Coordinates of C-alpha atoms and ligand atoms in Angstrom, one line a residue:
M1 CA 0.2 0.4 -0.5
F2 CA 1.1 3.4 -0.8
T3 CA -1.5 5.5 0.7
E4 CA -4.2 5.3 3.3
D5 CA -6.8 7.1 1.4
I6 CA -8.2 5.9 -1.8
T7 CA -9.6 8.9 -4.3
A8 CA -9.2 7.5 -7.5
I9 CA -9.6 4.6 -10.1
V10 CA -6.8 4.1 -12.9
V11 CA -7.4 2.6 -15.4
D12 CA -5.1 1.1 -18.1
P13 CA -6.9 -0.2 -21.6
G14 CA -5.1 -2.8 -24.0
S15 CA -6.0 -4.1 -27.0
L16 CA -7.3 -7.4 -25.1
S17 CA -7.5 -6.1 -21.7
I18 CA -8.5 -3.0 -20.0
R19 CA -6.9 -3.1 -16.2
A20 CA -9.0 -1.3 -13.0
G21 CA -9.0 -0.2 -9.2
Y22 CA -7.9 1.7 -6.9
S23 CA -5.2 4.2 -6.6
G24 CA -2.4 3.0 -4.3
E25 CA -3.3 -0.2 -4.2
D26 CA -0.6 -2.8 -5.5
T27 CA -2.5 -4.5 -8.7
P28 CA -5.8 -3.4 -10.4
R29 CA -8.7 -5.0 -9.4
L30 CA -9.9 -6.1 -12.1
V31 CA -8.6 -7.4 -15.6
M32 CA -11.1 -7.8 -18.3
P33 CA -11.6 -8.4 -21.5
S34 CA -11.7 -4.4 -23.9
Q35 CA -14.0 -6.4 -26.9
V36 CA -17.0 -6.1 -26.3
G37 CA -20.0 -8.8 -28.1
V38 CA -22.2 -6.3 -30.2
R39 CA -26.4 -7.5 -30.8
E40 CA -28.2 -5.5 -33.3
E41 CA -31.4 -6.8 -31.4
I42 CA -35.5 -5.4 -31.2
K43 CA -36.8 -3.4 -28.3
I44 CA -39.6 -4.9 -25.9
P45 CA -42.7 -2.6 -26.3
D46 CA -43.0 -1.7 -23.2
Q47 CA -46.1 -3.1 -21.9
S48 CA -46.6 0.5 -19.6
Q49 CA -47.8 1.4 -22.4
L50 CA -51.0 -1.0 -23.2
Q51 CA -54.3 0.0 -22.0
K52 CA -55.1 -2.6 -19.4
D53 CA -58.8 -3.2 -17.6
E54 CA -58.8 -3.1 -13.4
D55 CA -57.2 -7.2 -13.7
G56 CA -54.6 -6.7 -15.7
N57 CA -56.0 -7.8 -19.4
I58 CA -55.4 -5.7 -22.2
I59 CA -58.2 -3.5 -23.5
N60 CA -58.5 -1.5 -26.7
A61 CA -57.5 -4.2 -29.6
D62 CA -56.4 -1.5 -32.2
Q63 CA -54.4 1.3 -29.8
N64 CA -52.5 -1.2 -28.6
K65 CA -51.7 -3.2 -32.0
M66 CA -50.3 0.5 -33.4
V67 CA -48.8 0.2 -30.1
E68 CA -47.2 -2.4 -30.9
E69 CA -46.8 -2.0 -34.7
N70 CA -44.2 1.5 -34.2
K71 CA -42.6 -0.7 -30.9
S72 CA -42.2 -3.8 -32.7
E73 CA -39.6 -2.1 -35.4
E74 CA -37.0 -0.4 -33.1
K75 CA -33.8 -2.3 -33.6
F76 CA -31.1 -0.9 -31.3
K77 CA -28.0 -2.1 -30.8
N78 CA -27.1 -4.0 -27.0
Y79 CA -23.5 -4.5 -25.7
Y80 CA -22.4 -6.9 -23.8
V81 CA -18.9 -6.8 -22.1
G82 CA -17.0 -8.5 -19.4
E83 CA -15.9 -12.3 -19.1
S84 CA -18.9 -13.8 -18.0
N85 CA -21.2 -11.6 -20.6
L86 CA -19.0 -12.8 -23.8
K87 CA -18.6 -16.7 -22.1
I88 CA -21.8 -17.0 -23.1
R89 CA -22.9 -17.8 -26.7
R90 CA -25.5 -15.5 -28.3
D91 CA -26.7 -15.6 -32.2
N92 CA -25.0 -13.3 -34.2
M93 CA -23.1 -11.1 -31.5
E94 CA -20.6 -9.8 -33.5
I95 CA -16.9 -9.1 -31.1
V96 CA -15.3 -5.5 -31.7
S97 CA -12.3 -3.8 -30.5
S98 CA -12.7 -1.1 -28.3
Y99 CA -9.6 -0.3 -28.1
M100 CA -6.3 -1.3 -30.3
N101 CA -2.7 -0.7 -30.8
G102 CA -3.5 2.7 -28.4
E103 CA -6.3 3.3 -30.4
V104 CA -9.9 3.7 -29.8
K105 CA -11.6 1.9 -32.6
D106 CA -15.2 2.0 -31.7
W107 CA -16.1 4.8 -28.9
D108 CA -19.7 4.0 -28.3
A109 CA -18.2 0.0 -27.3
F110 CA -15.2 1.8 -25.2
E111 CA -17.8 3.8 -23.1
K112 CA -19.6 0.8 -22.4
L113 CA -16.6 -1.0 -20.9
L114 CA -15.3 2.5 -18.9
L115 CA -18.7 2.0 -18.0
D116 CA -19.6 -1.3 -17.2
V117 CA -16.0 -0.7 -15.0
Y118 CA -18.2 1.3 -12.8
E119 CA -21.4 -0.1 -12.5
N120 CA -20.6 -4.2 -13.0
Q121 CA -16.9 -4.7 -11.4
I122 CA -15.6 -1.9 -9.3
R123 CA -18.9 -1.2 -8.4
V124 CA -18.8 2.6 -7.5
Q125 CA -20.0 5.7 -8.4
S126 CA -18.1 7.2 -11.5
S127 CA -18.8 11.0 -9.5
E128 CA -17.5 9.9 -7.1
Y129 CA -13.8 9.2 -7.8
C130 CA -11.5 11.1 -9.7
L131 CA -10.1 9.3 -12.5
L132 CA -6.3 8.5 -14.3
I133 CA -6.2 7.2 -17.1
S134 CA -3.2 5.7 -19.1
E135 CA -2.9 6.7 -22.8
S136 CA -0.6 5.7 -25.8
S137 CA 3.3 6.8 -25.3
I138 CA 2.4 7.6 -29.4
H139 CA 0.9 11.4 -28.5
N140 CA -2.8 11.6 -30.1
Q141 CA -4.1 14.9 -29.3
R142 CA -7.5 14.1 -30.8
Q143 CA -8.2 11.3 -29.2
R144 CA -7.0 12.9 -25.4
E145 CA -8.8 14.7 -25.6
R146 CA -11.7 13.6 -26.6
I147 CA -11.2 10.3 -23.5
C148 CA -10.6 13.9 -21.7
Q149 CA -14.9 14.5 -22.7
L150 CA -16.0 11.0 -22.2
A151 CA -14.5 11.6 -18.5
F152 CA -16.4 14.3 -18.1
E153 CA -19.5 14.1 -19.7
S154 CA -20.1 10.3 -19.6
L155 CA -18.6 9.0 -16.4
K156 CA -19.2 12.7 -14.4
V157 CA -15.6 12.4 -13.2
P158 CA -15.0 14.8 -10.4
N159 CA -11.3 15.4 -11.7
F160 CA -8.8 13.5 -14.4
F161 CA -5.9 12.8 -15.7
I162 CA -4.1 11.1 -18.3
V163 CA -0.6 10.0 -18.9
K164 CA 1.9 8.0 -21.5
S165 CA 1.9 4.6 -20.5
G166 CA 5.7 4.4 -21.4
V167 CA 5.9 7.4 -18.8
L168 CA 3.7 5.2 -16.0
S169 CA 5.6 2.0 -16.8
C170 CA 8.3 4.2 -15.5
F171 CA 7.5 5.6 -12.4
S172 CA 6.3 1.6 -11.8
S173 CA 9.9 0.9 -11.3
G174 CA 10.5 3.5 -9.0
R175 CA 12.8 6.1 -12.5
S176 CA 11.7 9.1 -14.0
T177 CA 14.3 8.2 -17.2
A178 CA 14.5 4.5 -19.1
L179 CA 13.8 2.9 -22.2
V180 CA 10.5 1.2 -21.7
L181 CA 9.9 -2.0 -24.3
D182 CA 6.5 -2.4 -23.9
T183 CA 5.6 -6.1 -25.6
G184 CA 1.8 -6.2 -25.2
A185 CA -0.9 -7.8 -27.5
Y186 CA -1.1 -6.5 -31.0
S187 CA 1.8 -3.8 -30.5
T188 CA 5.1 -3.4 -29.7
Y189 CA 6.8 0.2 -28.3
A190 CA 10.1 0.8 -27.7
V191 CA 9.9 4.6 -25.5
P192 CA 12.5 6.9 -24.1
V193 CA 11.5 8.6 -21.1
H194 CA 13.4 11.4 -19.9
D195 CA 12.9 13.6 -16.4
G196 CA 9.1 12.1 -17.0
Y197 CA 8.4 12.9 -20.5
V198 CA 7.6 10.9 -23.7
L199 CA 10.8 11.9 -26.7
Q200 CA 8.0 11.8 -28.8
K201 CA 10.6 11.8 -31.8
S202 CA 12.5 8.4 -30.9
V203 CA 9.3 6.1 -29.9
R204 CA 9.7 3.2 -32.1
K205 CA 6.2 1.5 -32.9
F206 CA 5.4 -2.0 -34.6
D207 CA 2.5 -3.6 -34.7
I208 CA 3.5 -6.9 -33.8
G209 CA 3.3 -9.1 -30.2
G210 CA 2.3 -11.8 -28.2
E211 CA -0.7 -12.4 -30.7
F212 CA 1.2 -13.1 -33.3
L213 CA 2.2 -16.0 -31.6
T214 CA -1.4 -17.0 -30.7
E215 CA -2.6 -16.8 -34.9
K216 CA 0.7 -18.2 -35.7
I217 CA -0.7 -21.4 -33.1
L218 CA -3.7 -21.2 -33.9
N219 CA -3.1 -21.6 -37.5
N220 CA -0.7 -24.5 -37.0
L221 CA -3.4 -26.9 -35.4
Q222 CA -6.0 -26.2 -38.3
K223 CA -3.8 -25.7 -40.8
E224 CA -0.8 -28.8 -40.3
Q225 CA -1.9 -31.3 -37.7
N226 CA -5.3 -30.5 -39.4
T227 CA -7.3 -31.0 -35.4
H228 CA -10.2 -28.5 -35.9
V229 CA -10.3 -26.4 -32.2
Y230 CA -14.4 -27.0 -31.1
P231 CA -14.8 -23.8 -28.9
R232 CA -15.8 -24.1 -25.6
Y233 CA -20.1 -23.7 -26.4
C234 CA -19.9 -26.2 -28.9
L235 CA -18.8 -29.2 -26.3
Q236 CA -22.1 -31.6 -24.6
F237 CA -20.4 -33.6 -22.4
A238 CA -21.6 -37.0 -21.4
K239 CA -23.0 -36.9 -18.3
E240 CA -19.8 -39.9 -17.3
G241 CA -17.6 -37.2 -17.0
P242 CA -16.0 -33.9 -17.9
K243 CA -14.5 -35.5 -20.5
K244 CA -16.3 -37.5 -22.4
I245 CA -17.9 -35.7 -25.1
D246 CA -21.6 -36.8 -26.3
K247 CA -22.1 -34.4 -29.4
Y248 CA -20.4 -32.0 -30.6
L249 CA -23.5 -29.0 -31.2
E250 CA -23.6 -26.2 -34.0
F251 CA -25.2 -22.9 -34.1
P252 CA -25.3 -22.0 -38.0
D253 CA -25.8 -18.7 -36.3
T254 CA -22.8 -17.7 -34.5
H255 CA -21.2 -14.6 -35.8
S256 CA -17.6 -15.3 -37.5
S257 CA -15.7 -13.3 -35.1
Y258 CA -17.5 -15.0 -32.0
E259 CA -16.0 -18.1 -33.2
K260 CA -12.4 -16.9 -33.3
F261 CA -12.6 -15.4 -30.5
C262 CA -13.0 -18.5 -28.3
Q263 CA -10.7 -20.3 -30.4
L264 CA -7.9 -17.7 -29.6
E265 CA -8.2 -17.9 -25.8
I266 CA -7.3 -21.8 -26.8
A267 CA -4.3 -20.7 -28.7
R268 CA -3.7 -17.9 -26.3
D269 CA -3.6 -21.1 -23.5
I270 CA -1.8 -23.0 -25.3
K271 CA 1.2 -20.4 -26.5
E272 CA 1.2 -19.3 -22.8
Q273 CA 1.7 -22.7 -21.8
I274 CA 4.3 -23.8 -24.2
C275 CA 5.8 -21.5 -26.4
K276 CA 9.0 -19.8 -25.9
V277 CA 11.6 -17.8 -26.8
D278 CA 14.9 -20.1 -28.3
D279 CA 18.2 -18.3 -26.1
R280 CA 20.0 -21.2 -26.2
G281 CA 21.1 -21.3 -30.3
L282 CA 19.1 -24.4 -30.9
T283 CA 18.6 -25.2 -34.6
F284 CA 15.9 -26.7 -36.1
G285 CA 16.3 -30.4 -35.7
E286 CA 17.1 -29.7 -32.2
M287 CA 13.8 -28.0 -31.8
Q288 CA 12.3 -31.1 -33.1
L289 CA 13.2 -32.9 -29.8
E290 CA 11.4 -30.3 -27.7
R291 CA 7.9 -31.9 -27.4
A292 CA 5.7 -30.7 -25.3
G293 CA 1.7 -31.9 -25.4
Y294 CA -1.3 -30.2 -24.7
E295 CA -5.5 -31.6 -23.7
L296 CA -7.8 -29.7 -25.7
P297 CA -11.0 -28.5 -23.9
D298 CA -12.3 -31.9 -26.2
G299 CA -10.0 -34.1 -24.4
N300 CA -8.1 -34.5 -28.2
F301 CA -4.1 -34.5 -26.8
V302 CA -1.7 -32.6 -29.4
E303 CA 1.7 -31.8 -29.5
F304 CA 4.0 -29.5 -30.2
D305 CA 7.4 -29.2 -31.2
T306 CA 8.8 -27.1 -33.2
A307 CA 6.3 -25.0 -33.4
R308 CA 7.2 -24.2 -29.6
S309 CA 10.5 -21.8 -30.4
K310 CA 10.6 -21.7 -34.8
Y311 CA 7.3 -18.7 -34.7
S312 CA 9.0 -16.5 -31.8
E313 CA 12.0 -16.0 -33.5
F314 CA 10.7 -13.5 -35.5
F315 CA 11.1 -11.1 -33.1
F316 CA 14.4 -11.3 -32.5
A317 CA 15.2 -12.0 -36.1
P318 CA 12.4 -11.4 -38.5
Y319 CA 14.0 -11.7 -41.6
E320 CA 15.8 -14.9 -41.4
T321 CA 13.0 -16.5 -39.4
L322 CA 10.5 -15.8 -43.1
Q323 CA 13.6 -17.0 -45.5
Q324 CA 13.3 -20.5 -43.0
Q325 CA 9.8 -20.9 -43.1
Q326 CA 8.8 -20.1 -46.8
E327 CA 6.6 -16.9 -46.1
N328 CA 7.2 -14.5 -48.5
E329 CA 4.3 -11.8 -47.6
I330 CA 5.0 -9.2 -44.7
S331 CA 1.8 -7.2 -44.3
Q332 CA 2.6 -3.4 -44.6
D333 CA 3.5 -3.0 -40.7
L334 CA 6.4 -4.6 -40.4
L335 CA 8.1 -3.8 -42.9
G336 CA 11.1 -2.2 -41.6
F337 CA 10.7 -4.5 -38.0
R338 CA 14.3 -6.2 -37.3
G339 CA 13.9 -7.0 -34.4
M340 CA 12.6 -5.8 -30.8
H341 CA 16.4 -5.7 -29.6
H342 CA 17.0 -2.9 -32.9
M343 CA 13.9 -1.1 -32.1
V344 CA 15.4 -0.6 -28.8
L345 CA 18.6 0.4 -30.3
E346 CA 17.3 2.3 -32.8
S347 CA 15.2 4.4 -30.1
I348 CA 18.5 5.3 -27.8
N349 CA 20.5 5.9 -31.8
Y350 CA 17.5 9.0 -31.7
C351 CA 18.2 10.6 -28.5
D352 CA 20.3 13.3 -27.3
I353 CA 24.1 11.6 -26.7
D354 CA 23.7 13.4 -23.0
I355 CA 21.0 10.7 -22.0
K356 CA 22.0 7.8 -24.1
R357 CA 24.4 6.3 -21.8
Q358 CA 21.7 6.6 -18.8
L359 CA 18.9 4.8 -21.4
F360 CA 21.3 1.7 -22.2
N361 CA 21.7 1.8 -18.1
N362 CA 18.0 1.6 -17.4
I363 CA 15.7 -0.3 -20.2
I364 CA 12.7 -1.8 -18.6
L365 CA 11.2 -4.4 -20.2
T366 CA 7.5 -4.9 -20.0
G367 CA 4.2 -5.8 -20.8
G368 CA 2.3 -9.6 -20.7
N369 CA 4.1 -10.6 -24.1
S370 CA 7.9 -10.1 -22.2
L371 CA 6.1 -13.2 -20.1
L372 CA 7.1 -15.8 -23.0
S373 CA 10.1 -17.6 -21.6
G374 CA 13.1 -17.2 -23.1
F375 CA 12.6 -13.7 -24.0
S376 CA 14.6 -11.2 -21.5
S377 CA 17.6 -13.6 -21.8
R378 CA 17.1 -13.3 -25.6
L379 CA 16.5 -9.4 -25.7
Q380 CA 19.5 -9.3 -23.8
T381 CA 21.6 -11.6 -25.5
K382 CA 21.0 -9.6 -28.8
L383 CA 21.5 -5.6 -27.1
N384 CA 25.2 -6.8 -26.3
E385 CA 25.8 -8.0 -29.3
I386 CA 24.3 -4.9 -31.7
S387 CA 25.1 -2.2 -28.9
P388 CA 27.9 0.7 -29.7
P389 CA 31.4 -1.9 -27.5
N390 CA 31.5 1.3 -24.3
S391 CA 27.9 0.5 -23.5
K392 CA 27.4 -1.1 -20.6
I393 CA 23.4 -2.4 -20.9
K394 CA 21.1 -3.1 -17.5
M395 CA 17.9 -4.6 -18.4
I396 CA 15.2 -4.2 -15.4
A397 CA 12.9 -7.1 -16.5
Y398 CA 11.4 -8.0 -13.2
P399 CA 10.0 -11.9 -12.4
A400 CA 7.2 -11.5 -10.8
T401 CA 4.7 -11.5 -13.5
T402 CA 1.9 -8.9 -12.0
E403 CA 5.2 -6.5 -12.7
R404 CA 5.2 -7.3 -15.4
K405 CA 1.7 -7.3 -16.9
F406 CA 0.3 -4.3 -14.7
S407 CA 3.8 -1.9 -15.1
S408 CA 1.7 0.5 -16.3
W409 CA -0.9 -0.2 -13.5
I410 CA 1.5 0.1 -10.9
G411 CA 2.7 3.4 -12.0
G412 CA -0.5 5.0 -12.3
S413 CA -1.7 3.2 -8.8
I414 CA 1.2 5.6 -7.3
L415 CA 1.1 9.0 -9.4
A416 CA -2.4 9.1 -8.4
S417 CA -1.8 8.6 -4.6
L418 CA 1.3 11.1 -4.8
G419 CA 0.8 14.3 -2.2
S420 CA 2.7 16.6 -4.9
F421 CA 0.5 15.2 -8.0
Q422 CA -3.3 16.7 -6.4
S423 CA -2.9 19.7 -7.3
L424 CA -2.6 18.8 -10.9
W425 CA -5.8 17.2 -11.8
I426 CA -7.9 18.1 -14.3
G427 CA -10.7 19.7 -12.1
K428 CA -14.1 19.8 -13.2
Q429 CA -15.1 23.7 -13.2
E430 CA -11.5 24.1 -15.2
Y431 CA -13.1 21.6 -17.4
Q432 CA -16.2 23.9 -18.0
D433 CA -14.1 26.7 -18.2
N434 CA -12.3 25.6 -21.6
G435 CA -13.4 22.5 -22.9
E436 CA -11.9 19.2 -23.1
Y437 CA -8.9 21.9 -24.9
I438 CA -7.3 21.5 -20.9
V439 CA -6.1 18.7 -21.3
E440 CA -3.4 19.5 -23.8
K441 CA -2.7 22.4 -21.0
K442 CA -1.9 20.1 -18.2
C443 CA -1.2 17.0 -19.1
P444 CA 2.0 16.4 -20.4
Ligands
ATP501 N1 2.4 -15.8 -19.0 C1 2.6 -15.1 -20.8 N2 3.5 -15.9 -21.4 C2 3.3 -15.3 -22.8 N3 2.7 -14.8 -23.0 C3 1.8 -14.4 -22.2 C4 1.9 -14.2 -21.3 N4 0.7 -13.1 -20.2 C5 0.2 -13.0 -21.0 N5 1.0 -12.9 -22.4 C6 0.2 -12.4 -23.6 O1 0.7 -11.3 -23.3 C7 -0.7 -10.2 -24.3 C8 -1.2 -9.4 -23.8 O2 -0.2 -8.5 -23.6 P1 -0.7 -7.5 -22.4 O3 -1.7 -7.2 -21.3 O4 0.6 -6.4 -22.3 O5 -1.9 -6.7 -23.3 P2 -2.7 -5.5 -23.9 O6 -2.3 -4.1 -22.8 O7 -3.5 -5.4 -23.6 O8 -2.5 -5.2 -25.5 P3 -1.7 -3.7 -26.1 O9 -0.2 -3.6 -25.7 O10 -1.4 -4.5 -27.7 O11 -2.7 -2.6 -26.4 C9 -1.3 -11.7 -24.8 O12 -0.7 -12.4 -26.1 C10 -1.1 -12.6 -23.9 O13 -1.0 -13.8 -24.5

């Protein structure tokens, strides 16, 4: 605990999950999917408008028919938010990303997500707590202004602040200057932070992260191993035991995005359990000997050998991997990606010579993808290989999963509970006087 008073809610949105909780606490209270389910539904006629007699029987059939007819055509988008809601399969429910690669992709879904955090997850009134939210380390004026507007207008928060996630990761380790390598679900950033400010011109970002591997594992199962990955909702278990399938159910009206969402969940679990980054320089043959098995939800057993390490090679040797695996295609976003270690070096090289030494000495490794076994040691080895001979490299890679996964949230929790920070909040009155433009003046 950092403080006695609980005054703020800290929110750290990511492409795959959103983290939220009270300032001053060590870990977020909740981590939930940032994807939401959306379905077009028909409004159920308001029964109170139907004319009824004293006993509750419907009277005046013609007029009531008109009420029903007008109402019955009213369609609206229903949002299904949160893990338990997304576990339930619904016909035609599409999965949309509210937030992706540092950008709000669907403002309605994002608003619903934030409202759900307060109303159904943490269960507090948003009007009673200050809100500190993290944002992408790449400055996006229009987006932060809109988030500020959403916070004051929809959530009705009393005070608001927005901070770049690279800065928060730095604070989480008690530093104000460092190079943060944040590798998450869909994107990786190398962010130089100096005295609590992001050096914008030197930030490097590529749209690659842990979900690149998740997709590869799913693809490996489906195309190379010819194994259909049945989502859990398709499985009807026999009464005799939980692992005995009675039958595979079919739901033709399931939206393809929902089926994929459920399959990726399984592939992600496989990846987190068996994939790793090779940090011993294994040959393809040696990788083949390193087998690992996984039991799918339907009880089928699958095995992986080279797949455990070969896909993650892309993180450190993208061109060699493409050649070896005979893939010619590289997505436009990844043109110029030479590996995670090169991102770090390029970012430091773009900084002023005076701070380079300090950055080499403080390389913070964070983000869920960095938890892949072998990732940090391979990064360290590769950095040693490409850095100038006299540079002393010190990497800060916390062994604890929590600190690695939630470093931005933890930094926000510390910041929002500091006594010296309390005068920096954007207050409601300031927002009313200046509008959302105040965010550029007050939040670096
Ligand atoms: N123990 C683990 N081993 C391997 N990968 C892991 C582990 N834990 C989490 N991951 C991966 O980390 C990724 C999620 O990371 P993180 O939570 O930092 O992403 P995010 O903040 O939601 O997304 P982004 O940073 O792209 O906006 C997922 O691909 C997940 O599978």
